Amino acid sequence: MKIVKIIKILKNFYTLRVFEERDPYRVLIRTILSQRTRDENTDEATSRLFHEYPTIKDIAEAPIERIEWLIRPAGFYRVKARRIKEVSRIILEEYDGRVPSKLEDLLQLPGVGRKTANCVLVYAYGKAAIPVDTHVHRISNRLGLVDTRTPEVTEKKLREIVPREYWIELNDLFVQFGQEICKPINPRHDECPIKKYCNYYRLLSF
DNA sequence: AAAACGGGGGC
DNA sequence: GCCCCAGTTTT
C-alpha cells in the first residue's frame, strides 16, 4: 500500500511531536490560535494567554481587549479573541466546563471547523481522526493519494485509503514534511525522500 | 465561490 | 517593501 510506505519513510526523517498538552481545553484553545499561524507564533500567544488566564473561567471573564493583546502574535487576533471567549462561555454554560468529545458538538462551537475539531479528538481524546490542513490537502493531492479541491473531500478520501492506525500521525508527519520539503511553492524535489511515489514529481520530469 | 481577518518571517 | 502562511465564517 502506497500510503503506508510513504508514512514509514517519513517516520525515518521526522520524530512525532507528541503533543505534551493533553488537557482538552488547552488543546482546543491552542488549536484555534494555530489557525493560519506558524508554530512559534502559536506557542508565544498560547503561553502568554494561559500565563495570565490559567483557567477556562478566567478566559470567559477576561476583558476582550486584554485577550486580543495577549494573543496578538498569532494573528487574526480580534476574531480569535472573540471566538476563544465565546467558546469558553459556551463550554462552561452548556457542557459543564468540559470540552465536548463528539465531532458534531465540537463543530457547533464558534471558530471550530473540521480541522480544529479533529485536532481536539486526536490530541486531547486520543480518538482516530484525520485533521486536514493545507499541508495535508496539498501533499495528498501532489502524491496522487487523492484528487480533490477541498480539504473536506480530501479527509473523506483519506479515511478510505489510510489504515486507521496511521490516522493520528498523518497530520504531524505531513505538516513537518510540508514545511521543509513539500512546500507550497518551490518544493525541494532534490531532497525529497518519497519522490518515487509522487505524481507531481513524475509529471515534472517531462 | 470569494472575501475578510493579521502579525511574523522569508527574500 | 512585497508576498506567503497549521482555517473559519460571512457575504
CSV table of N, CA and C in Angstrom, one decimal, chain A residues 14-145:
chain,number,residue,atom,x,y,z
A,14,TYR,N,11.3,12.2,10.5
A,14,TYR,CA,10.7,13.1,11.4
A,14,TYR,C,10.3,12.4,12.7
A,15,THR,N,10.6,13.0,13.9
A,15,THR,CA,10.1,12.5,15.1
A,15,THR,C,8.7,13.0,15.4
A,16,LEU,N,7.8,12.2,15.8
A,16,LEU,CA,6.5,12.7,16.1
A,16,LEU,C,6.5,13.6,17.3
A,17,ARG,N,6.0,14.8,17.1
A,17,ARG,CA,5.9,15.7,18.2
A,17,ARG,C,4.7,15.4,19.0
A,18,VAL,N,4.9,14.4,19.9
A,18,VAL,CA,3.8,14.1,20.8
A,18,VAL,C,3.4,15.3,21.5
A,19,PHE,N,2.2,15.6,21.3
A,19,PHE,CA,1.6,16.8,22.0
A,19,PHE,C,1.7,16.6,23.5
A,20,GLU,N,2.5,17.4,24.2
A,20,GLU,CA,2.6,17.2,25.6
A,20,GLU,C,1.3,17.7,26.3
A,21,GLU,N,0.7,18.6,25.6
A,21,GLU,CA,-0.6,19.1,26.2
A,21,GLU,C,-1.7,18.2,25.9
A,22,ARG,N,-2.3,17.6,26.9
A,22,ARG,CA,-3.4,16.7,26.7
A,22,ARG,C,-4.7,17.2,27.2
A,23,ASP,N,-4.6,18.3,28.0
A,23,ASP,CA,-5.9,18.9,28.5
A,23,ASP,C,-6.7,19.4,27.4
A,24,PRO,N,-8.0,18.9,27.3
A,24,PRO,CA,-8.8,19.2,26.1
A,24,PRO,C,-9.1,20.7,25.9
A,25,TYR,N,-9.3,21.4,27.0
A,25,TYR,CA,-9.5,22.8,26.8
A,25,TYR,C,-8.3,23.6,26.3
A,26,ARG,N,-7.1,23.2,26.8
A,26,ARG,CA,-5.9,23.9,26.3
A,26,ARG,C,-5.6,23.5,24.9
A,27,VAL,N,-5.8,22.2,24.6
A,27,VAL,CA,-5.6,21.8,23.2
A,27,VAL,C,-6.6,22.5,22.2
A,28,LEU,N,-7.8,22.7,22.7
A,28,LEU,CA,-8.8,23.4,21.9
A,28,LEU,C,-8.3,24.9,21.6
A,29,ILE,N,-8.0,25.6,22.7
A,29,ILE,CA,-7.6,27.0,22.6
A,29,ILE,C,-6.3,27.1,21.7
A,30,ARG,N,-5.4,26.3,22.0
A,30,ARG,CA,-4.1,26.3,21.2
A,30,ARG,C,-4.4,26.1,19.7
A,31,THR,N,-5.3,25.2,19.5
A,31,THR,CA,-5.5,24.8,18.1
A,31,THR,C,-6.2,26.0,17.4
A,32,ILE,N,-7.2,26.7,18.0
A,32,ILE,CA,-7.8,27.8,17.5
A,32,ILE,C,-6.7,28.9,17.2
A,33,LEU,N,-5.8,29.1,18.1
A,33,LEU,CA,-4.8,30.1,17.9
A,33,LEU,C,-3.9,29.7,16.8
A,34,SER,N,-3.8,28.4,16.5
A,34,SER,CA,-2.8,28.0,15.4
A,34,SER,C,-3.4,28.1,14.0
A,35,GLN,N,-4.6,28.5,13.9
A,35,GLN,CA,-5.2,28.6,12.6
A,35,GLN,C,-4.5,29.6,11.7
A,36,ARG,N,-4.0,29.2,10.6
A,36,ARG,CA,-3.3,30.1,9.6
A,36,ARG,C,-2.1,30.8,10.3
A,37,THR,N,-1.5,30.1,11.2
A,37,THR,CA,-0.4,30.6,12.0
A,37,THR,C,0.7,29.6,12.3
A,38,ARG,N,1.9,30.1,12.2
A,38,ARG,CA,3.1,29.2,12.4
A,38,ARG,C,3.2,28.8,13.9
A,39,ASP,N,4.0,27.7,14.1
A,39,ASP,CA,4.1,27.2,15.4
A,39,ASP,C,4.7,28.1,16.4
A,40,GLU,N,5.8,28.8,16.1
A,40,GLU,CA,6.4,29.7,17.0
A,40,GLU,C,5.5,30.8,17.5
A,41,ASN,N,4.7,31.4,16.6
A,41,ASN,CA,3.8,32.4,17.0
A,41,ASN,C,2.6,31.9,17.8
A,42,THR,N,2.2,30.6,17.5
A,42,THR,CA,1.1,30.0,18.2
A,42,THR,C,1.6,29.7,19.6
A,43,ASP,N,2.8,29.2,19.8
A,43,ASP,CA,3.3,29.0,21.1
A,43,ASP,C,3.4,30.2,22.0
A,44,GLU,N,3.9,31.3,21.4
A,44,GLU,CA,4.0,32.6,22.1
A,44,GLU,C,2.7,33.1,22.5
A,45,ALA,N,1.7,33.1,21.7
A,45,ALA,CA,0.4,33.5,22.0
A,45,ALA,C,-0.3,32.7,23.1
A,46,THR,N,-0.1,31.3,22.9
A,46,THR,CA,-0.7,30.4,23.9
A,46,THR,C,-0.1,30.6,25.3
A,47,SER,N,1.2,30.7,25.4
A,47,SER,CA,1.8,30.8,26.7
A,47,SER,C,1.4,32.1,27.4
A,48,ARG,N,1.4,33.2,26.6
A,48,ARG,CA,1.0,34.5,27.1
A,48,ARG,C,-0.4,34.5,27.6
A,49,LEU,N,-1.3,33.9,26.9
A,49,LEU,CA,-2.7,33.8,27.3
A,49,LEU,C,-2.9,33.0,28.6
A,50,PHE,N,-2.3,31.8,28.6
A,50,PHE,CA,-2.5,30.9,29.8
A,50,PHE,C,-1.7,31.4,31.0
A,51,HIS,N,-0.7,32.1,30.8
A,51,HIS,CA,0.1,32.6,31.9
A,51,HIS,C,-0.8,33.6,32.7
A,52,GLU,N,-1.5,34.5,32.0
A,52,GLU,CA,-2.3,35.5,32.7
A,52,GLU,C,-3.7,34.9,33.0
A,53,TYR,N,-4.2,34.1,32.2
A,53,TYR,CA,-5.6,33.5,32.5
A,53,TYR,C,-5.5,32.0,32.4
A,54,PRO,N,-5.2,31.3,33.5
A,54,PRO,CA,-4.9,29.9,33.5
A,54,PRO,C,-6.1,29.0,33.3
A,55,THR,N,-7.3,29.4,33.7
A,55,THR,CA,-8.5,28.5,33.6
A,55,THR,C,-9.5,29.0,32.6
A,56,ILE,N,-10.4,28.1,32.3
A,56,ILE,CA,-11.5,28.4,31.3
A,56,ILE,C,-12.4,29.6,31.9
A,57,LYS,N,-12.5,29.6,33.2
A,57,LYS,CA,-13.3,30.6,33.8
A,57,LYS,C,-12.6,32.0,33.7
A,58,ASP,N,-11.3,32.0,33.9
A,58,ASP,CA,-10.6,33.2,33.7
A,58,ASP,C,-10.8,33.8,32.4
A,59,ILE,N,-10.7,33.0,31.4
A,59,ILE,CA,-10.8,33.5,30.0
A,59,ILE,C,-12.2,33.9,29.7
A,60,ALA,N,-13.2,33.2,30.2
A,60,ALA,CA,-14.6,33.5,29.9
A,60,ALA,C,-14.9,34.9,30.5
A,61,GLU,N,-14.2,35.3,31.6
A,61,GLU,CA,-14.5,36.5,32.3
A,61,GLU,C,-13.5,37.7,31.9
A,62,ALA,N,-12.5,37.3,31.1
A,62,ALA,CA,-11.4,38.3,30.8
A,62,ALA,C,-11.9,39.4,29.9
A,63,PRO,N,-11.4,40.6,30.0
A,63,PRO,CA,-11.7,41.7,29.0
A,63,PRO,C,-11.3,41.3,27.6
A,64,ILE,N,-12.1,41.5,26.7
A,64,ILE,CA,-11.8,41.1,25.3
A,64,ILE,C,-10.5,41.8,24.8
A,65,GLU,N,-10.3,43.1,25.2
A,65,GLU,CA,-9.2,43.8,24.7
A,65,GLU,C,-7.9,43.2,25.3
A,66,ARG,N,-7.9,42.7,26.5
A,66,ARG,CA,-6.7,42.1,27.1
A,66,ARG,C,-6.4,40.7,26.4
A,67,ILE,N,-7.4,40.0,26.1
A,67,ILE,CA,-7.2,38.7,25.3
A,67,ILE,C,-6.6,39.0,24.0
A,68,GLU,N,-7.1,40.1,23.3
A,68,GLU,CA,-6.6,40.5,22.0
A,68,GLU,C,-5.1,40.8,22.1
A,69,TRP,N,-4.8,41.5,23.1
A,69,TRP,CA,-3.4,41.9,23.2
A,69,TRP,C,-2.5,40.7,23.5
A,70,LEU,N,-2.9,39.8,24.3
A,70,LEU,CA,-2.1,38.6,24.7
A,70,LEU,C,-1.9,37.7,23.5
A,71,ILE,N,-2.9,37.5,22.7
A,71,ILE,CA,-2.8,36.6,21.6
A,71,ILE,C,-2.3,37.2,20.3
A,72,ARG,N,-2.0,38.5,20.3
A,72,ARG,CA,-1.6,39.2,19.1
A,72,ARG,C,-0.6,38.5,18.2
A,73,PRO,N,0.4,37.9,18.8
A,73,PRO,CA,1.4,37.2,17.9
A,73,PRO,C,0.8,36.2,17.0
A,74,ALA,N,-0.3,35.6,17.3
A,74,ALA,CA,-0.9,34.6,16.5
A,74,ALA,C,-1.6,35.1,15.3
A,75,GLY,N,-1.8,36.4,15.2
A,75,GLY,CA,-2.5,37.0,14.0
A,75,GLY,C,-4.0,36.7,14.1
A,76,PHE,N,-4.8,37.4,13.2
A,76,PHE,CA,-6.3,37.3,13.3
A,76,PHE,C,-6.8,37.5,14.7
A,77,TYR,N,-6.1,38.4,15.5
A,77,TYR,CA,-6.3,38.3,16.9
A,77,TYR,C,-7.7,38.8,17.4
A,78,ARG,N,-8.3,39.7,16.6
A,78,ARG,CA,-9.6,40.2,17.1
A,78,ARG,C,-10.6,39.1,17.0
A,79,VAL,N,-10.7,38.5,15.8
A,79,VAL,CA,-11.7,37.5,15.7
A,79,VAL,C,-11.4,36.2,16.6
A,80,LYS,N,-10.1,35.9,16.7
A,80,LYS,CA,-9.8,34.8,17.5
A,80,LYS,C,-10.1,35.0,19.0
A,81,ALA,N,-9.9,36.3,19.4
A,81,ALA,CA,-10.2,36.6,20.8
A,81,ALA,C,-11.6,36.4,21.2
A,82,ARG,N,-12.5,36.9,20.2
A,82,ARG,CA,-13.9,36.8,20.5
A,82,ARG,C,-14.4,35.3,20.5
A,83,ARG,N,-13.8,34.6,19.5
A,83,ARG,CA,-14.2,33.2,19.5
A,83,ARG,C,-13.7,32.4,20.7
A,84,ILE,N,-12.5,32.7,21.2
A,84,ILE,CA,-12.0,32.0,22.3
A,84,ILE,C,-12.8,32.3,23.6
A,85,LYS,N,-13.2,33.5,23.7
A,85,LYS,CA,-14.0,33.9,24.9
A,85,LYS,C,-15.4,33.3,24.8
A,86,GLU,N,-16.0,33.3,23.6
A,86,GLU,CA,-17.3,32.8,23.4
A,86,GLU,C,-17.3,31.2,23.6
A,87,VAL,N,-16.3,30.6,23.0
A,87,VAL,CA,-16.2,29.1,23.1
A,87,VAL,C,-16.1,28.8,24.6
A,88,SER,N,-15.4,29.5,25.4
A,88,SER,CA,-15.2,29.3,26.8
A,88,SER,C,-16.5,29.4,27.5
A,89,ARG,N,-17.3,30.5,27.2
A,89,ARG,CA,-18.6,30.7,27.8
A,89,ARG,C,-19.5,29.5,27.5
A,90,ILE,N,-19.6,29.1,26.3
A,90,ILE,CA,-20.5,28.1,25.9
A,90,ILE,C,-20.1,26.8,26.6
A,91,ILE,N,-18.9,26.4,26.6
A,91,ILE,CA,-18.5,25.2,27.3
A,91,ILE,C,-18.8,25.2,28.8
A,92,LEU,N,-18.6,26.4,29.4
A,92,LEU,CA,-19.0,26.5,30.8
A,92,LEU,C,-20.5,26.3,31.0
A,93,GLU,N,-21.3,27.0,30.2
A,93,GLU,CA,-22.7,27.0,30.4
A,93,GLU,C,-23.4,25.8,29.9
A,94,GLU,N,-23.0,25.3,28.8
A,94,GLU,CA,-23.7,24.2,28.1
A,94,GLU,C,-23.1,22.8,28.3
A,95,TYR,N,-21.8,22.8,28.6
A,95,TYR,CA,-21.1,21.5,28.8
A,95,TYR,C,-20.5,21.3,30.1
A,96,ASP,N,-20.9,22.1,31.1
A,96,ASP,CA,-20.5,21.9,32.5
A,96,ASP,C,-18.9,22.1,32.6
A,97,GLY,N,-18.4,22.9,31.7
A,97,GLY,CA,-17.0,23.2,31.7
A,97,GLY,C,-16.1,22.2,31.1
A,98,ARG,N,-16.6,21.2,30.5
A,98,ARG,CA,-15.8,20.1,29.8
A,98,ARG,C,-15.9,20.2,28.3
A,99,VAL,N,-14.8,20.2,27.6
A,99,VAL,CA,-14.8,20.3,26.2
A,99,VAL,C,-15.5,19.0,25.6
A,100,PRO,N,-16.5,19.2,24.7
A,100,PRO,CA,-17.2,18.1,24.1
A,100,PRO,C,-16.2,17.1,23.4
A,101,SER,N,-16.5,15.9,23.4
A,101,SER,CA,-15.6,14.9,22.7
A,101,SER,C,-16.3,14.2,21.5
A,102,LYS,N,-17.4,14.8,21.1
A,102,LYS,CA,-18.1,14.4,19.9
A,102,LYS,C,-18.0,15.4,18.8
A,103,LEU,N,-17.7,14.9,17.6
A,103,LEU,CA,-17.4,15.8,16.5
A,103,LEU,C,-18.5,16.8,16.2
A,104,GLU,N,-19.8,16.3,16.2
A,104,GLU,CA,-20.9,17.2,15.9
A,104,GLU,C,-21.0,18.3,17.0
A,105,ASP,N,-20.7,18.0,18.2
A,105,ASP,CA,-20.8,19.0,19.3
A,105,ASP,C,-19.6,20.1,19.1
A,106,LEU,N,-18.4,19.6,18.8
A,106,LEU,CA,-17.3,20.5,18.6
A,106,LEU,C,-17.6,21.4,17.4
A,107,LEU,N,-18.2,20.9,16.3
A,107,LEU,CA,-18.4,21.7,15.1
A,107,LEU,C,-19.4,22.9,15.4
A,108,GLN,N,-20.2,22.8,16.4
A,108,GLN,CA,-21.1,23.8,16.8
A,108,GLN,C,-20.4,25.0,17.4
A,109,LEU,N,-19.2,24.8,17.9
A,109,LEU,CA,-18.5,25.9,18.6
A,109,LEU,C,-18.0,26.9,17.6
A,110,PRO,N,-18.0,28.2,18.0
A,110,PRO,CA,-17.5,29.3,17.1
A,110,PRO,C,-16.0,29.1,16.9
A,111,GLY,N,-15.5,29.2,15.6
A,111,GLY,CA,-14.1,29.1,15.4
A,111,GLY,C,-13.6,27.7,15.3
A,112,VAL,N,-14.5,26.7,15.4
A,112,VAL,CA,-14.1,25.3,15.3
A,112,VAL,C,-14.7,24.7,14.0
A,113,GLY,N,-13.8,24.4,13.1
A,113,GLY,CA,-14.2,23.7,11.8
A,113,GLY,C,-13.7,22.3,11.9
A,114,ARG,N,-13.7,21.6,10.8
A,114,ARG,CA,-13.3,20.2,10.8
A,114,ARG,C,-11.9,20.0,11.2
A,115,LYS,N,-11.0,20.8,10.8
A,115,LYS,CA,-9.6,20.7,11.1
A,115,LYS,C,-9.4,20.8,12.6
A,116,THR,N,-9.9,21.9,13.2
A,116,THR,CA,-9.7,22.1,14.7
A,116,THR,C,-10.4,21.0,15.5
A,117,ALA,N,-11.6,20.6,15.1
A,117,ALA,CA,-12.4,19.6,15.8
A,117,ALA,C,-11.6,18.3,15.8
A,118,ASN,N,-11.1,17.9,14.6
A,118,ASN,CA,-10.3,16.7,14.5
A,118,ASN,C,-9.0,16.7,15.4
A,119,CYS,N,-8.4,17.9,15.5
A,119,CYS,CA,-7.2,18.0,16.3
A,119,CYS,C,-7.6,17.8,17.8
A,120,VAL,N,-8.7,18.3,18.2
A,120,VAL,CA,-9.1,18.0,19.6
A,120,VAL,C,-9.4,16.5,19.8
A,121,LEU,N,-10.1,15.9,18.9
A,121,LEU,CA,-10.4,14.5,19.0
A,121,LEU,C,-9.1,13.7,19.1
A,122,VAL,N,-8.1,14.0,18.2
A,122,VAL,CA,-6.8,13.3,18.2
A,122,VAL,C,-5.9,13.5,19.4
A,123,TYR,N,-5.7,14.8,19.6
A,123,TYR,CA,-4.6,15.2,20.6
A,123,TYR,C,-5.1,15.2,22.0
A,124,ALA,N,-6.4,15.5,22.2
A,124,ALA,CA,-6.9,15.5,23.6
A,124,ALA,C,-7.6,14.2,24.0
A,125,TYR,N,-8.3,13.6,23.1
A,125,TYR,CA,-9.1,12.4,23.4
A,125,TYR,C,-8.5,11.1,22.8
A,126,GLY,N,-7.4,11.2,22.0
A,126,GLY,CA,-6.8,10.0,21.5
A,126,GLY,C,-7.7,9.2,20.6
A,127,LYS,N,-8.7,9.9,20.0
A,127,LYS,CA,-9.6,9.2,19.0
A,127,LYS,C,-9.0,9.2,17.6
A,128,ALA,N,-9.4,8.3,16.8
A,128,ALA,CA,-8.9,8.2,15.4
A,128,ALA,C,-9.6,9.3,14.6
A,129,ALA,N,-8.9,10.2,14.0
A,129,ALA,CA,-9.4,11.2,13.2
A,129,ALA,C,-8.3,11.7,12.3
A,130,ILE,N,-8.6,12.4,11.2
A,130,ILE,CA,-7.6,12.9,10.3
A,130,ILE,C,-7.7,14.4,10.2
A,131,PRO,N,-7.0,15.3,10.9
A,131,PRO,CA,-7.0,16.7,10.7
A,131,PRO,C,-6.4,17.1,9.4
A,132,VAL,N,-7.2,17.6,8.5
A,132,VAL,CA,-6.7,18.0,7.2
A,132,VAL,C,-6.5,19.5,7.1
A,133,ASP,N,-5.3,19.9,7.1
A,133,ASP,CA,-5.0,21.3,6.9
A,133,ASP,C,-4.4,21.5,5.5
A,134,THR,N,-3.9,22.7,5.2
A,134,THR,CA,-3.5,23.0,3.8
A,134,THR,C,-2.3,22.1,3.4
A,135,HIS,N,-1.4,21.7,4.4
A,135,HIS,CA,-0.3,20.8,4.1
A,135,HIS,C,-0.8,19.4,3.7
A,136,VAL,N,-1.7,18.9,4.5
A,136,VAL,CA,-2.2,17.5,4.2
A,136,VAL,C,-3.0,17.5,2.9
A,137,HIS,N,-3.7,18.6,2.7
A,137,HIS,CA,-4.5,18.7,1.5
A,137,HIS,C,-3.6,18.8,0.2
A,138,ARG,N,-2.6,19.7,0.3
A,138,ARG,CA,-1.7,19.8,-0.8
A,138,ARG,C,-0.9,18.6,-1.1
A,139,ILE,N,-0.3,18.0,-0.1
A,139,ILE,CA,0.6,16.9,-0.3
A,139,ILE,C,-0.2,15.6,-0.7
A,140,SER,N,-1.3,15.4,-0.2
A,140,SER,CA,-2.1,14.3,-0.6
A,140,SER,C,-2.5,14.4,-2.1
A,141,ASN,N,-2.7,15.6,-2.6
A,141,ASN,CA,-3.0,15.8,-4.0
A,141,ASN,C,-1.8,15.6,-4.8
A,142,ARG,N,-0.7,16.2,-4.4
A,142,ARG,CA,0.6,16.1,-5.2
A,142,ARG,C,1.0,14.6,-5.3
A,143,LEU,N,0.9,13.9,-4.2
A,143,LEU,CA,1.3,12.5,-4.3
A,143,LEU,C,0.4,11.6,-5.2
A,144,GLY,N,-0.8,12.1,-5.3
A,144,GLY,CA,-1.8,11.3,-6.1
A,144,GLY,C,-2.6,10.4,-5.2
A,145,LEU,N,-2.6,10.6,-3.9
A,145,LEU,CA,-3.4,9.8,-3.0
A,145,LEU,C,-4.9,10.2,-3.2
